[in-house]
């Protein structure tokens, strides 16, 4: 049976944190605040995958009150979600994700993000699309207060 899942995540931009998106450390003066590495792209993808199998959300599986997840790579968490999909007999058809950020430019990093996600999920890179957009200076992403990401996934369960 085909199943669709949608994920969304947002984190605040702050000083003295690394900016990690899609498992890529992107040079920038600000980074995302969070319990893990705060990778909003991977978080949105994980929530979409969990939603498609009716598996709750990342807060259920990786609570920010658990010290073992402090500073953890979200790619590692994505690998764990891959295991949950396997247990459910779910096969990913495709993932389409969008990063919403005013700065920095994402285009130079998107291929590596796709490679990292494909590797973690053990799927082909052509099953993953990552794109980026700005909000033309509007809203919290436009004023560089945070970065958001959305993802939609299609899988067979």
CSV table of N, CA, C and O in Angstrom, one decimal, residues 9-76:
chain,number,residue,atom,x,y,z
A,9,UNK,N,10.2,21.0,10.2
A,9,UNK,CA,11.0,21.3,11.3
A,9,UNK,C,11.6,22.7,11.2
A,9,UNK,O,11.7,23.3,10.1
A,10,UNK,N,11.9,23.4,12.3
A,10,UNK,CA,12.4,24.7,12.4
A,10,UNK,C,13.3,24.8,13.6
A,10,UNK,O,13.0,24.2,14.7
A,11,UNK,N,14.5,25.5,13.5
A,11,UNK,CA,15.4,25.7,14.6
A,11,UNK,C,15.8,27.2,14.5
A,11,UNK,O,16.0,27.7,13.4
A,12,UNK,N,16.1,27.7,15.6
A,12,UNK,CA,16.6,29.1,15.8
A,12,UNK,C,18.1,29.2,15.4
A,12,UNK,O,18.9,28.3,15.8
A,13,UNK,N,18.5,30.2,14.7
A,13,UNK,CA,19.9,30.5,14.4
A,13,UNK,C,20.5,31.3,15.6
A,13,UNK,O,19.9,32.2,16.1
A,14,UNK,N,21.7,30.8,16.0
A,14,UNK,CA,22.4,31.4,17.1
A,14,UNK,C,23.9,31.4,16.8
A,14,UNK,O,24.4,30.7,15.9
A,15,UNK,N,24.6,32.2,17.6
A,15,UNK,CA,26.1,32.2,17.5
A,15,UNK,C,26.7,31.0,18.2
A,15,UNK,O,26.0,30.4,19.1
A,16,UNK,N,27.9,30.7,17.9
A,16,UNK,CA,28.6,29.6,18.5
A,16,UNK,C,28.0,28.2,18.3
A,16,UNK,O,28.2,27.4,19.2
A,17,UNK,N,27.4,28.0,17.2
A,17,UNK,CA,26.9,26.7,16.9
A,17,UNK,C,27.2,26.4,15.4
A,17,UNK,O,27.2,27.4,14.6
A,18,UNK,N,27.5,25.2,15.1
A,18,UNK,CA,27.7,24.8,13.7
A,18,UNK,C,26.4,24.8,12.9
A,18,UNK,O,25.4,24.4,13.5
A,19,UNK,N,26.5,25.1,11.6
A,19,UNK,CA,25.3,25.0,10.8
A,19,UNK,C,25.4,23.7,10.0
A,19,UNK,O,26.3,23.6,9.1
A,20,UNK,N,24.6,22.8,10.3
A,20,UNK,CA,24.6,21.4,9.7
A,20,UNK,C,23.3,21.2,9.0
A,20,UNK,O,22.2,21.2,9.7
A,21,UNK,N,23.3,20.9,7.7
A,21,UNK,CA,22.1,20.6,7.0
A,21,UNK,C,22.3,19.5,6.1
A,21,UNK,O,23.3,19.5,5.3
A,22,UNK,N,21.5,18.5,6.1
A,22,UNK,CA,21.7,17.3,5.3
A,22,UNK,C,23.0,16.6,5.6
A,22,UNK,O,23.6,15.9,4.8
A,23,UNK,N,23.5,16.7,6.9
A,23,UNK,CA,24.7,16.1,7.3
A,23,UNK,C,26.0,16.9,6.8
A,23,UNK,O,27.1,16.4,7.0
A,24,UNK,N,25.8,18.1,6.2
A,24,UNK,CA,26.9,18.9,5.7
A,24,UNK,C,27.1,20.1,6.6
A,24,UNK,O,26.2,20.8,6.9
A,25,UNK,N,28.3,20.3,7.1
A,25,UNK,CA,28.7,21.5,7.8
A,25,UNK,C,28.9,22.6,6.8
A,25,UNK,O,29.8,22.6,6.0
A,26,UNK,N,28.0,23.6,6.9
A,26,UNK,CA,28.1,24.7,6.0
A,26,UNK,C,28.7,25.9,6.7
A,26,UNK,O,28.2,26.3,7.7
A,27,UNK,N,29.7,26.5,6.1
A,27,UNK,CA,30.3,27.7,6.7
A,27,UNK,C,29.3,28.9,6.8
A,27,UNK,O,28.7,29.2,5.8
A,28,UNK,N,29.2,29.4,8.0
A,28,UNK,CA,28.3,30.5,8.3
A,28,UNK,C,28.6,31.0,9.6
A,28,UNK,O,29.1,30.4,10.5
A,29,UNK,N,28.2,32.3,9.9
A,29,UNK,CA,28.5,32.9,11.1
A,29,UNK,C,27.5,32.4,12.2
A,29,UNK,O,27.8,32.6,13.4
A,30,UNK,N,26.4,31.8,11.8
A,30,UNK,CA,25.4,31.3,12.8
A,30,UNK,C,25.2,29.8,12.6
A,30,UNK,O,25.4,29.3,11.5
A,31,UNK,N,24.7,29.2,13.6
A,31,UNK,CA,24.3,27.8,13.5
A,31,UNK,C,22.9,27.5,14.1
A,31,UNK,O,22.4,28.5,14.8
A,32,UNK,N,22.4,26.3,14.0
A,32,UNK,CA,21.1,26.0,14.5
A,32,UNK,C,21.2,25.5,16.0
A,32,UNK,O,22.0,24.6,16.3
A,33,UNK,N,20.3,26.0,16.8
A,33,UNK,CA,20.2,25.7,18.2
A,33,UNK,C,19.3,24.4,18.3
A,33,UNK,O,18.2,24.4,17.8
A,34,UNK,N,19.8,23.4,19.1
A,34,UNK,CA,19.0,22.2,19.3
A,34,UNK,C,19.7,21.3,20.2
A,34,UNK,O,20.9,21.4,20.4
A,35,UNK,N,19.0,20.3,20.6
A,35,UNK,CA,19.6,19.2,21.5
A,35,UNK,C,20.6,18.4,20.7
A,35,UNK,O,21.6,18.1,21.2
A,36,UNK,N,20.2,18.0,19.5
A,36,UNK,CA,21.1,17.2,18.6
A,36,UNK,C,21.9,18.3,17.8
A,36,UNK,O,22.1,19.4,18.3
A,37,UNK,N,22.3,17.9,16.6
A,37,UNK,CA,23.0,18.9,15.8
A,37,UNK,C,22.0,19.9,15.1
A,37,UNK,O,22.4,20.8,14.4
A,38,UNK,N,20.7,19.7,15.4
A,38,UNK,CA,19.7,20.6,14.9
A,38,UNK,C,19.5,20.7,13.4
A,38,UNK,O,19.2,21.7,12.8
A,39,UNK,N,19.8,19.6,12.7
A,39,UNK,CA,19.7,19.5,11.2
A,39,UNK,C,18.3,19.5,10.8
A,39,UNK,O,17.7,18.4,10.7
A,40,UNK,N,17.7,20.7,10.5
A,40,UNK,CA,16.3,20.8,10.2
A,40,UNK,C,15.9,20.0,9.0
A,40,UNK,O,14.8,19.4,8.9
A,41,UNK,N,16.8,19.9,8.0
A,41,UNK,CA,16.5,19.1,6.8
A,41,UNK,C,16.3,17.6,7.1
A,41,UNK,O,15.2,17.0,6.8
A,42,UNK,N,17.2,17.0,7.8
A,42,UNK,CA,17.1,15.6,8.2
A,42,UNK,C,15.9,15.4,9.2
A,42,UNK,O,15.2,14.4,9.0
A,43,UNK,N,15.7,16.3,10.1
A,43,UNK,CA,14.6,16.2,11.0
A,43,UNK,C,13.2,16.2,10.2
A,43,UNK,O,12.4,15.4,10.6
A,44,UNK,N,13.1,17.0,9.3
A,44,UNK,CA,11.8,17.1,8.5
A,44,UNK,C,11.7,15.7,7.7
A,44,UNK,O,10.6,15.2,7.6
A,45,UNK,N,12.8,15.2,7.1
A,45,UNK,CA,12.7,14.0,6.4
A,45,UNK,C,12.3,12.8,7.4
A,45,UNK,O,11.5,12.0,7.0
A,46,UNK,N,12.9,12.8,8.5
A,46,UNK,CA,12.6,11.7,9.5
A,46,UNK,C,11.1,11.8,9.9
A,46,UNK,O,10.5,10.8,10.0
A,47,UNK,N,10.6,13.0,10.2
A,47,UNK,CA,9.2,13.1,10.6
A,47,UNK,C,8.3,12.7,9.4
A,47,UNK,O,7.3,12.1,9.7
A,48,UNK,N,8.7,13.0,8.2
A,48,UNK,CA,7.9,12.5,7.0
A,48,UNK,C,7.9,11.0,6.9
A,48,UNK,O,6.8,10.4,6.7
A,49,UNK,N,9.0,10.4,7.1
A,49,UNK,CA,9.1,8.9,7.1
A,49,UNK,C,8.3,8.3,8.2
A,49,UNK,O,7.6,7.3,8.0
A,50,UNK,N,8.5,8.8,9.4
A,50,UNK,CA,7.7,8.3,10.5
A,50,UNK,C,6.2,8.5,10.4
A,50,UNK,O,5.5,7.6,10.7
A,51,UNK,N,5.9,9.6,9.8
A,51,UNK,CA,4.4,9.8,9.5
A,51,UNK,C,3.9,8.8,8.6
A,51,UNK,O,2.7,8.4,8.7
A,52,UNK,N,4.6,8.5,7.5
A,52,UNK,CA,4.1,7.6,6.5
A,52,UNK,C,3.9,6.2,7.1
A,52,UNK,O,3.1,5.4,6.5
A,53,UNK,N,4.6,5.8,8.1
A,53,UNK,CA,4.4,4.5,8.7
A,53,UNK,C,3.5,4.6,10.0
A,53,UNK,O,3.4,3.6,10.8
A,54,UNK,N,2.9,5.7,10.2
A,54,UNK,CA,2.2,6.0,11.5
A,54,UNK,C,3.0,5.7,12.7
A,54,UNK,O,2.5,5.1,13.7
A,55,UNK,N,4.3,6.2,12.7
A,55,UNK,CA,5.2,5.9,13.7
A,55,UNK,C,5.5,7.1,14.7
A,55,UNK,O,6.5,7.1,15.3
A,56,UNK,N,4.6,8.0,14.7
A,56,UNK,CA,4.8,9.2,15.6
A,56,UNK,C,5.7,10.2,15.0
A,56,UNK,O,5.7,10.4,13.8
A,57,UNK,N,6.5,10.8,15.8
A,57,UNK,CA,7.4,11.8,15.3
A,57,UNK,C,8.8,11.7,16.0
A,57,UNK,O,9.0,10.8,16.8
A,58,UNK,N,9.8,12.5,15.6
A,58,UNK,CA,11.1,12.3,16.1
A,58,UNK,C,11.2,12.6,17.6
A,58,UNK,O,12.0,12.0,18.3
A,59,UNK,N,10.3,13.5,18.2
A,59,UNK,CA,10.3,13.7,19.6
A,59,UNK,C,10.0,12.5,20.4
A,59,UNK,O,10.5,12.2,21.5
A,60,UNK,N,9.1,11.6,19.8
A,60,UNK,CA,8.8,10.3,20.5
A,60,UNK,C,10.0,9.4,20.5
A,60,UNK,O,10.2,8.7,21.5
A,61,UNK,N,10.7,9.3,19.4
A,61,UNK,CA,11.8,8.4,19.3
A,61,UNK,C,13.1,8.9,19.8
A,61,UNK,O,13.9,8.1,20.3
A,62,UNK,N,13.3,10.2,19.8
A,62,UNK,CA,14.6,10.8,20.2
A,62,UNK,C,14.3,12.0,21.1
A,62,UNK,O,14.6,13.1,20.7
A,63,UNK,N,13.8,11.8,22.3
A,63,UNK,CA,13.4,13.0,23.1
A,63,UNK,C,14.6,13.9,23.5
A,63,UNK,O,15.7,13.4,23.8
A,64,UNK,N,14.3,15.2,23.5
A,64,UNK,CA,15.4,16.1,23.8
A,64,UNK,C,15.7,16.2,25.3
A,64,UNK,O,16.6,16.9,25.8
A,65,UNK,N,15.0,15.3,26.1
A,65,UNK,CA,15.3,15.2,27.5
A,65,UNK,C,16.3,14.0,27.8
A,65,UNK,O,16.7,13.9,28.9
A,66,UNK,N,16.6,13.3,26.7
A,66,UNK,CA,17.5,12.2,26.8
A,66,UNK,C,18.9,12.6,26.5
A,66,UNK,O,19.2,13.0,25.4
A,67,UNK,N,19.8,12.5,27.5
A,67,UNK,CA,21.2,13.0,27.3
A,67,UNK,C,22.0,12.2,26.2
A,67,UNK,O,22.9,12.8,25.6
A,68,UNK,N,21.6,11.0,25.9
A,68,UNK,CA,22.3,10.3,24.8
A,68,UNK,C,22.2,10.9,23.4
A,68,UNK,O,22.9,10.6,22.5
A,69,UNK,N,21.2,11.8,23.3
A,69,UNK,CA,21.0,12.4,22.0
A,69,UNK,C,21.6,13.8,21.9
A,69,UNK,O,21.5,14.5,20.9
A,70,UNK,N,22.2,14.3,23.0
A,70,UNK,CA,22.8,15.6,23.0
A,70,UNK,C,24.0,15.7,22.0
A,70,UNK,O,24.9,14.9,22.1
A,71,UNK,N,23.8,16.6,21.1
A,71,UNK,CA,24.9,16.8,20.1
A,71,UNK,C,25.0,15.7,19.0
A,71,UNK,O,25.9,15.8,18.2
A,72,UNK,N,24.1,14.7,19.0
A,72,UNK,CA,24.2,13.6,18.1
A,72,UNK,C,24.0,14.1,16.6
A,72,UNK,O,23.2,15.0,16.4
A,73,UNK,N,24.6,13.4,15.7
A,73,UNK,CA,24.4,13.6,14.3
A,73,UNK,C,23.0,13.2,13.9
A,73,UNK,O,22.7,12.0,14.2
A,74,UNK,N,22.3,14.0,13.3
A,74,UNK,CA,21.0,13.6,12.8
A,74,UNK,C,21.0,12.6,11.7
A,74,UNK,O,20.1,11.8,11.5
A,75,UNK,N,22.2,12.5,11.0
A,75,UNK,CA,22.3,11.4,10.1
A,75,UNK,C,22.3,10.0,10.8
A,75,UNK,O,21.7,9.1,10.3
A,76,UNK,N,22.9,10.0,12.0
A,76,UNK,CA,22.8,8.7,12.8
A,76,UNK,C,21.4,8.4,13.2
A,76,UNK,O,21.0,7.3,13.2
